[in-house]
PDB file of C-alpha atoms in Angstrom:
ATOM      1  CA  MET N   4      77.577-167.522 120.700  1.00 43.00           C
ATOM      2  CA  THR N   5      81.044-167.849 122.816  1.00 44.00           C
ATOM      3  CA  LEU N   6      83.594-164.971 123.254  1.00 39.00           C
ATOM      4  CA  VAL N   7      85.894-166.890 120.970  1.00 41.00           C
ATOM      5  CA  GLU N   8      83.379-167.308 118.227  1.00 42.00           C
ATOM      6  CA  ARG N   9      82.371-163.692 118.551  1.00 40.00           C
ATOM      7  CA  THR N  10      86.022-162.513 118.321  1.00 42.00           C
ATOM      8  CA  GLU N  11      86.517-164.797 115.252  1.00 46.00           C
ATOM      9  CA  GLU N  12      83.572-163.316 113.633  1.00 45.00           C
ATOM     10  CA  GLN N  13      84.689-159.711 114.330  1.00 46.00           C
ATOM     11  CA  GLU N  14      88.264-160.442 112.866  1.00 52.00           C
ATOM     12  CA  ALA N  15      86.559-161.964 109.705  1.00 60.00           C
ATOM     13  CA  VAL N  16      84.440-158.874 109.314  1.00 53.00           C
ATOM     14  CA  GLY N  17      87.400-156.622 110.049  1.00 77.00           C
ATOM     15  CA  ASP N  18      89.645-158.460 107.483  1.00 88.00           C
ATOM     16  CA  ASP N  19      87.059-158.190 104.710  1.00 91.00           C
ATOM     17  CA  GLY N  20      86.477-154.634 105.305  1.00 94.00           C
ATOM     18  CA  TYR N  21      90.219-153.984 105.228  1.00 95.00           C
ATOM     19  CA  ARG N  22      90.548-155.963 102.114  1.00 95.00           C
ATOM     20  CA  ARG N  23      87.753-154.238 100.355  1.00 96.00           C
ATOM     21  CA  ILE N  24      88.604-150.701 101.455  1.00 97.00           C
ATOM     22  CA  ARG N  25      92.400-151.027 100.615  1.00 96.00           C
ATOM     23  CA  THR N  26      91.256-152.374  97.217  1.00 95.00           C
ATOM     24  CA  ASP N  27      89.152-149.526  96.626  1.00 96.00           C
ATOM     25  CA  ILE N  28      92.049-147.046  97.365  1.00 96.00           C
ATOM     26  CA  VAL N  29      94.528-148.973  95.114  1.00 94.00           C
ATOM     27  CA  PHE N  30      91.843-149.008  92.251  1.00 92.00           C
ATOM     28  CA  GLY N  31      91.022-145.432  92.742  1.00 90.00           C
ATOM     29  CA  ARG N  32      87.486-145.878  93.727  1.00 93.00           C
ATOM     30  CA  LEU N  33      88.389-144.061  96.908  1.00 96.00           C
ATOM     31  CA  ARG N  34      90.219-140.999  95.502  1.00 94.00           C
ATOM     32  CA  PRO N  35      93.379-139.372  96.660  1.00 93.00           C
ATOM     33  CA  GLY N  36      92.830-136.722  99.188  1.00 94.00           C
ATOM     34  CA  GLN N  37      88.973-138.018  99.668  1.00 95.00           C
ATOM     35  CA  LYS N  38      87.785-137.690 103.216  1.00 95.00           C
ATOM     36  CA  LEU N  39      86.989-140.980 104.828  1.00 96.00           C
ATOM     37  CA  ARG N  40      83.917-140.138 107.009  1.00 94.00           C
ATOM     38  CA  LEU N  41      83.186-143.075 109.509  1.00 94.00           C
ATOM     39  CA  GLU N  42      79.501-143.049 109.058  1.00 93.00           C
ATOM     40  CA  GLY N  43      79.445-142.932 105.370  1.00 94.00           C
ATOM     41  CA  LEU N  44      82.076-146.028 105.370  1.00 95.00           C
ATOM     42  CA  LYS N  45      79.933-147.885 108.004  1.00 94.00           C
ATOM     43  CA  GLU N  46      77.082-147.677 105.605  1.00 93.00           C
ATOM     44  CA  ASP N  47      79.015-148.437 102.429  1.00 94.00           C
ATOM     45  CA  TYR N  48      81.189-151.540 103.861  1.00 94.00           C
ATOM     46  CA  GLY N  49      78.721-152.754 106.541  1.00 92.00           C
ATOM     47  CA  VAL N  50      81.588-152.548 109.328  1.00 92.00           C
ATOM     48  CA  SER N  51      81.114-150.942 112.763  1.00 93.00           C
ATOM     49  CA  VAL N  52      82.786-147.587 113.574  1.00 94.00           C
ATOM     50  CA  SER N  53      85.203-149.175 116.008  1.00 93.00           C
ATOM     51  CA  THR N  54      86.275-151.793 113.543  1.00 94.00           C
ATOM     52  CA  LEU N  55      86.722-148.933 110.755  1.00 95.00           C
ATOM     53  CA  ARG N  56      89.081-147.141 113.243  1.00 94.00           C
ATOM     54  CA  GLU N  57      91.235-150.160 113.417  1.00 94.00           C
ATOM     55  CA  ILE N  58      91.192-150.642 109.623  1.00 96.00           C
ATOM     56  CA  LEU N  59      91.947-147.044 108.993  1.00 96.00           C
ATOM     57  CA  ASN N  60      94.710-146.917 111.583  1.00 95.00           C
ATOM     58  CA  ARG N  61      96.142-150.123 109.842  1.00 95.00           C
ATOM     59  CA  LEU N  62      95.871-148.497 106.380  1.00 97.00           C
ATOM     60  CA  THR N  63      97.601-145.457 107.741  1.00 97.00           C
ATOM     61  CA  ALA N  64     100.491-147.524 109.011  1.00 96.00           C
ATOM     62  CA  GLU N  65     100.789-148.891 105.419  1.00 96.00           C
ATOM     63  CA  GLY N  66     100.577-145.274 103.881  1.00 96.00           C
ATOM     64  CA  PHE N  67      97.295-145.604 102.120  1.00 97.00           C
ATOM     65  CA  VAL N  68      95.568-143.557 104.298  1.00 97.00           C
ATOM     66  CA  LEU N  69      96.566-140.212 106.429  1.00 96.00           C
ATOM     67  CA  ALA N  70      95.319-139.705 109.896  1.00 93.00           C
ATOM     68  CA  GLU N  71      94.435-135.972 110.769  1.00 82.00           C
ATOM     69  CA  GLY N  72      93.898-136.130 114.564  1.00 73.00           C
ATOM     70  CA  ARG N  73      90.630-134.609 115.285  1.00 74.00           C
ATOM     71  CA  ARG N  74      89.918-134.048 111.596  1.00 78.00           C
ATOM     72  CA  GLY N  75      89.609-137.739 111.120  1.00 89.00           C
ATOM     73  CA  PHE N  76      91.089-139.799 107.991  1.00 96.00           C
ATOM     74  CA  GLU N  77      91.619-139.271 104.255  1.00 96.00           C
ATOM     75  CA  VAL N  78      92.958-141.181 101.405  1.00 97.00           C
ATOM     76  CA  ALA N  79      96.831-140.554 100.943  1.00 96.00           C
ATOM     77  CA  SER N  80      97.471-138.020  98.200  1.00 93.00           C
ATOM     78  CA  ILE N  81      99.465-138.725  95.099  1.00 92.00           C
ATOM     79  CA  SER N  82     102.319-136.798  93.522  1.00 92.00           C
ATOM     80  CA  ALA N  83     105.079-136.977  90.769  1.00 92.00           C
ATOM     81  CA  GLU N  84     107.797-137.009  93.561  1.00 94.00           C
ATOM     82  CA  ASN N  85     106.008-140.070  95.309  1.00 94.00           C
ATOM     83  CA  LEU N  86     105.691-141.939  92.316  1.00 94.00           C
ATOM     84  CA  ARG N  87     109.311-141.530  91.386  1.00 95.00           C
ATOM     85  CA  GLU N  88     110.281-142.417  95.106  1.00 97.00           C
ATOM     86  CA  LEU N  89     108.019-145.604  94.662  1.00 97.00           C
ATOM     87  CA  ALA N  90     109.621-146.420  91.309  1.00 97.00           C
ATOM     88  CA  GLU N  91     113.093-146.293  92.712  1.00 97.00           C
ATOM     89  CA  LEU N  92     112.212-148.415  95.837  1.00 97.00           C
ATOM     90  CA  ARG N  93     110.333-150.973  93.738  1.00 97.00           C
ATOM     91  CA  LEU N  94     113.441-151.364  91.462  1.00 98.00           C
ATOM     92  CA  LEU N  95     115.831-151.565  94.384  1.00 97.00           C
ATOM     93  CA  LEU N  96     113.887-154.293  96.021  1.00 98.00           C
ATOM     94  CA  GLU N  97     113.115-156.243  92.839  1.00 98.00           C
ATOM     95  CA  GLN N  98     116.227-156.130  91.110  1.00 97.00           C
ATOM     96  CA  HIS N  99     117.965-157.491  94.059  1.00 97.00           C
ATOM     97  CA  ALA N 100     115.347-160.083  94.770  1.00 98.00           C
ATOM     98  CA  MET N 101     115.455-161.219  91.019  1.00 97.00           C
ATOM     99  CA  GLY N 102     119.282-161.639  91.260  1.00 97.00           C
ATOM    100  CA  VAL N 103     119.065-163.790  94.238  1.00 98.00           C
ATOM    101  CA  SER N 104     115.987-165.852  92.671  1.00 98.00           C
ATOM    102  CA  PHE N 105     117.836-166.419  89.528  1.00 98.00           C
ATOM    103  CA  ALA N 106     120.914-167.508  91.309  1.00 97.00           C
ATOM    104  CA  ASN N 107     118.631-169.988  93.321  1.00 97.00           C
ATOM    105  CA  ALA N 108     116.727-171.110  90.381  1.00 96.00           C
ATOM    106  CA  ASP N 109     115.186-174.440  90.436  1.00 96.00           C
ATOM    107  CA  VAL N 110     112.340-176.330  88.614  1.00 97.00           C
ATOM    108  CA  GLU N 111     109.699-175.385  91.120  1.00 97.00           C
ATOM    109  CA  TRP N 112     110.604-171.686  90.747  1.00 98.00           C
ATOM    110  CA  GLU N 113     110.516-171.962  86.969  1.00 97.00           C
ATOM    111  CA  GLY N 114     107.225-173.451  87.004  1.00 98.00           C
ATOM    112  CA  ARG N 115     105.812-170.705  89.248  1.00 98.00           C
ATOM    113  CA  VAL N 116     107.227-168.121  86.813  1.00 98.00           C
ATOM    114  CA  VAL N 117     105.759-169.765  83.640  1.00 98.00           C
ATOM    115  CA  SER N 118     102.234-170.278  85.271  1.00 98.00           C
ATOM    116  CA  ALA N 119     102.186-166.854  86.438  1.00 98.00           C
ATOM    117  CA  HIS N 120     103.126-165.375  83.234  1.00 98.00           C
ATOM    118  CA  HIS N 121     100.566-167.453  81.269  1.00 98.00           C
ATOM    119  CA  LYS N 122      97.653-166.059  83.404  1.00 97.00           C
ATOM    120  CA  LEU N 123      99.099-162.474  83.094  1.00 97.00           C
ATOM    121  CA  ALA N 124      99.779-162.686  79.224  1.00 96.00           C
ATOM    122  CA  SER N 125      95.985-164.088  78.877  1.00 95.00           C
ATOM    123  CA  THR N 126      94.723-161.268  80.960  1.00 94.00           C
ATOM    124  CA  GLU N 127      96.832-158.662  78.977  1.00 93.00           C
ATOM    125  CA  ARG N 128      95.331-159.771  75.638  1.00 92.00           C
ATOM    126  CA  LEU N 129      92.007-159.059  77.081  1.00 91.00           C
ATOM    127  CA  MET N 130      92.882-155.847  78.381  1.00 88.00           C
ATOM    128  CA  GLU N 131      94.111-154.715  75.125  1.00 85.00           C
ATOM    129  CA  THR N 132      90.666-155.715  73.558  1.00 86.00           C
ATOM    130  CA  GLY N 133      88.898-153.764  76.302  1.00 82.00           C
ATOM    131  CA  LEU N 134      87.466-156.937  77.779  1.00 84.00           C
ATOM    132  CA  GLY N 135      89.722-157.489  80.707  1.00 81.00           C
ATOM    133  CA  GLU N 136      89.007-157.125  84.345  1.00 87.00           C
ATOM    134  CA  LEU N 137      91.230-154.372  86.131  1.00 84.00           C
ATOM    135  CA  GLU N 138      91.345-156.492  89.438  1.00 89.00           C
ATOM    136  CA  GLN N 139      92.348-159.684  87.530  1.00 92.00           C
ATOM    137  CA  TRP N 140      95.059-157.800  85.461  1.00 90.00           C
ATOM    138  CA  LYS N 141      96.263-156.336  88.816  1.00 91.00           C
ATOM    139  CA  ARG N 142      96.285-159.722  90.622  1.00 94.00           C
ATOM    140  CA  TYR N 143      98.074-161.622  87.865  1.00 96.00           C
ATOM    141  CA  ASP N 144     100.490-158.596  87.071  1.00 95.00           C
ATOM    142  CA  GLY N 145     101.531-158.655  90.799  1.00 95.00           C
ATOM    143  CA  GLU N 146     101.638-162.391  90.921  1.00 97.00           C
ATOM    144  CA  PHE N 147     104.065-162.688  88.002  1.00 98.00           C
ATOM    145  CA  HIS N 148     106.462-160.133  89.664  1.00 97.00           C
ATOM    146  CA  GLN N 149     106.237-161.975  92.868  1.00 97.00           C
ATOM    147  CA  ALA N 150     106.971-165.246  91.131  1.00 98.00           C
ATOM    148  CA  LEU N 151     110.065-163.770  89.686  1.00 98.00           C
ATOM    149  CA  ILE N 152     111.488-163.020  93.237  1.00 98.00           C
ATOM    150  CA  SER N 153     109.881-166.057  94.975  1.00 97.00           C
ATOM    151  CA  ASN N 154     113.118-167.803  95.320  1.00 97.00           C
ATOM    152  CA  CYS N 155     114.864-164.761  96.955  1.00 97.00           C
ATOM    153  CA  GLY N 156     114.590-166.714 100.238  1.00 97.00           C
ATOM    154  CA  SER N 157     113.329-163.646 102.311  1.00 97.00           C
ATOM    155  CA  ARG N 158     109.678-163.509 103.467  1.00 96.00           C
ATOM    156  CA  THR N 159     110.257-159.971 104.803  1.00 97.00           C
ATOM    157  CA  LEU N 160     111.568-158.737 101.267  1.00 97.00           C
ATOM    158  CA  MET N 161     108.695-160.342  99.376  1.00 96.00           C
ATOM    159  CA  GLU N 162     106.202-158.661 101.673  1.00 96.00           C
ATOM    160  CA  THR N 163     107.954-155.254 101.579  1.00 97.00           C
ATOM    161  CA  HIS N 164     108.051-155.560  97.740  1.00 97.00           C
ATOM    162  CA  ALA N 165     104.108-156.388  97.586  1.00 95.00           C
ATOM    163  CA  LEU N 166     103.327-153.156  99.707  1.00 96.00           C
ATOM    164  CA  VAL N 167     105.539-151.145  97.556  1.00 97.00           C
ATOM    165  CA  PHE N 168     104.023-152.698  94.368  1.00 95.00           C
ATOM    166  CA  ASP N 169     100.462-151.852  95.461  1.00 95.00           C
ATOM    167  CA  LYS N 170     101.229-148.392  96.293  1.00 95.00           C
ATOM    168  CA  TYR N 171     103.006-147.913  92.802  1.00 93.00           C
ATOM    169  CA  PHE N 172     100.287-149.781  90.977  1.00 91.00           C
ATOM    170  CA  ARG N 173      97.693-147.285  92.541  1.00 91.00           C
ATOM    171  CA  TYR N 174      99.122-144.628  90.135  1.00 88.00           C
ATOM    172  CA  GLN N 175      98.295-146.867  87.174  1.00 83.00           C
ATOM    173  CA  MET N 176      94.647-146.618  88.426  1.00 83.00           C
ATOM    174  CA  VAL N 177      94.422-143.009  89.351  1.00 77.00           C
ATOM    175  CA  ALA N 178      97.014-141.239  87.147  1.00 67.00           C
ATOM    176  CA  PHE N 179      96.829-143.047  83.800  1.00 60.00           C
ATOM    177  CA  SER N 180      95.269-145.891  81.804  1.00 66.00           C
ATOM    178  CA  TYR N 181      96.383-149.272  80.411  1.00 68.00           C
ATOM    179  CA  ARG N 182      99.528-148.909  78.279  1.00 73.00           C
ATOM    180  CA  GLY N 183      98.831-151.374  75.676  1.00 74.00           C
ATOM    181  CA  SER N 184     101.461-153.720  74.220  1.00 86.00           C
ATOM    182  CA  GLU N 185     104.663-152.391  75.526  1.00 91.00           C
ATOM    183  CA  PRO N 186     104.054-153.837  79.115  1.00 92.00           C
ATOM    184  CA  ALA N 187     103.288-157.191  77.785  1.00 95.00           C
ATOM    185  CA  ALA N 188     106.321-157.499  75.680  1.00 96.00           C
ATOM    186  CA  GLN N 189     108.380-156.475  78.517  1.00 97.00           C
ATOM    187  CA  HIS N 190     106.872-159.179  80.760  1.00 97.00           C
ATOM    188  CA  LYS N 191     107.603-161.813  77.845  1.00 98.00           C
ATOM    189  CA  ALA N 192     111.133-160.551  77.901  1.00 98.00           C
ATOM    190  CA  LEU N 193     111.410-160.969  81.730  1.00 98.00           C
ATOM    191  CA  LEU N 194     110.032-164.511  81.366  1.00 98.00           C
ATOM    192  CA  ASP N 195     112.678-165.284  78.688  1.00 98.00           C
ATOM    193  CA  SER N 196     115.499-163.884  80.972  1.00 98.00           C
ATOM    194  CA  ALA N 197     114.138-165.963  83.867  1.00 98.00           C
ATOM    195  CA  LEU N 198     114.248-169.167  82.002  1.00 97.00           C
ATOM    196  CA  LYS N 199     117.833-168.288  80.767  1.00 97.00           C
ATOM    197  CA  ARG N 200     118.664-167.452  84.428  1.00 97.00           C
ATOM    198  CA  ASP N 201     119.837-163.924  82.747  1.00 98.00           C
ATOM    199  CA  ALA N 202     119.681-161.630  85.806  1.00 97.00           C
ATOM    200  CA  GLU N 203     121.508-158.847  83.791  1.00 97.00           C
ATOM    201  CA  THR N 204     119.183-158.613  81.008  1.00 98.00           C
ATOM    202  CA  ALA N 205     116.112-159.008  83.376  1.00 98.00           C
ATOM    203  CA  THR N 206     117.315-156.050  85.247  1.00 97.00           C
ATOM    204  CA  GLU N 207     117.708-153.864  82.268  1.00 98.00           C
ATOM    205  CA  THR N 208     114.223-154.870  81.149  1.00 98.00           C
ATOM    206  CA  LEU N 209     112.584-154.194  84.625  1.00 98.00           C
ATOM    207  CA  ARG N 210     114.276-150.759  84.601  1.00 98.00           C
ATOM    208  CA  ALA N 211     112.794-149.737  81.203  1.00 97.00           C
ATOM    209  CA  HIS N 212     109.351-151.421  82.379  1.00 96.00           C
ATOM    210  CA  VAL N 213     109.208-149.374  85.413  1.00 96.00           C
ATOM    211  CA  ASN N 214     110.674-146.026  84.090  1.00 94.00           C
ATOM    212  CA  ASN N 215     108.504-145.996  80.886  1.00 91.00           C
ATOM    213  CA  CYS N 216     105.575-146.508  83.204  1.00 89.00           C
ATOM    214  CA  VAL N 217     106.568-143.518  85.146  1.00 91.00           C
ATOM    215  CA  GLU N 218     107.455-141.328  82.071  1.00 89.00           C
ATOM    216  CA  HIS N 219     103.870-142.172  80.847  1.00 84.00           C
ATOM    217  CA  ALA N 220     102.030-141.201  83.975  1.00 81.00           C
ATOM    218  CA  LEU N 221     103.948-137.951  84.069  1.00 83.00           C
ATOM    219  CA  ALA N 222     103.161-137.208  80.418  1.00 80.00           C
ATOM    220  CA  THR N 223      99.453-137.951  80.676  1.00 76.00           C
ATOM    221  CA  ALA N 224      98.469-137.150  84.053  1.00 68.00           C
ATOM    222  CA  THR N 225      98.290-134.043  86.416  1.00 65.00           C
ATOM    223  CA  LEU N 226     100.668-134.994  89.214  1.00 68.00           C
ATOM    224  CA  LYS N 227     101.615-132.113  91.697  1.00 61.00           C
TER     225      LYS N 227
END
């Protein structure tokens, strides 16, 4: 095996380990405040200690993990204040990006929005019956909101939104459960607004969508 092949193999292992650990944090399988012991992670994820350090440093930079010097790493904690901050940041980014996307609307963008909503709506129906898969729901939820802003013309804005969305979504996994029909109705209203190029109504719907989610979390979960 050549040096290049070894490097590519190490990168592949590292990327897979990064995705798996990040997913387990977002979905609450690695709990807020949980200590991340390198030997235990090595066993669970099949990744070397040196690669794990790189992964955890990357997740620290993204805000999913806290580095405590000699004390090691732990999963970032959650709080009511942080949830509110994430909600406001998400709204700030998504409302602006939706407005630009609606102004730049074309057939290709419309097709992406319709397709993304179809997959999300199908998954939401399964979630209401208890048959849906959390990771599939999360993926399609994120894809729909990304489709709505996909004509904003800024890759940086979309990447920033995706990171904030994942941090915000973590609260749905660790702080409260699936909310039932209300989010699905709001997603349908967002679709209708997109097809009508009605950014004002979409903004109002999105704000209700996010704020209702926050209120539900604060009412049903113990957040300090």
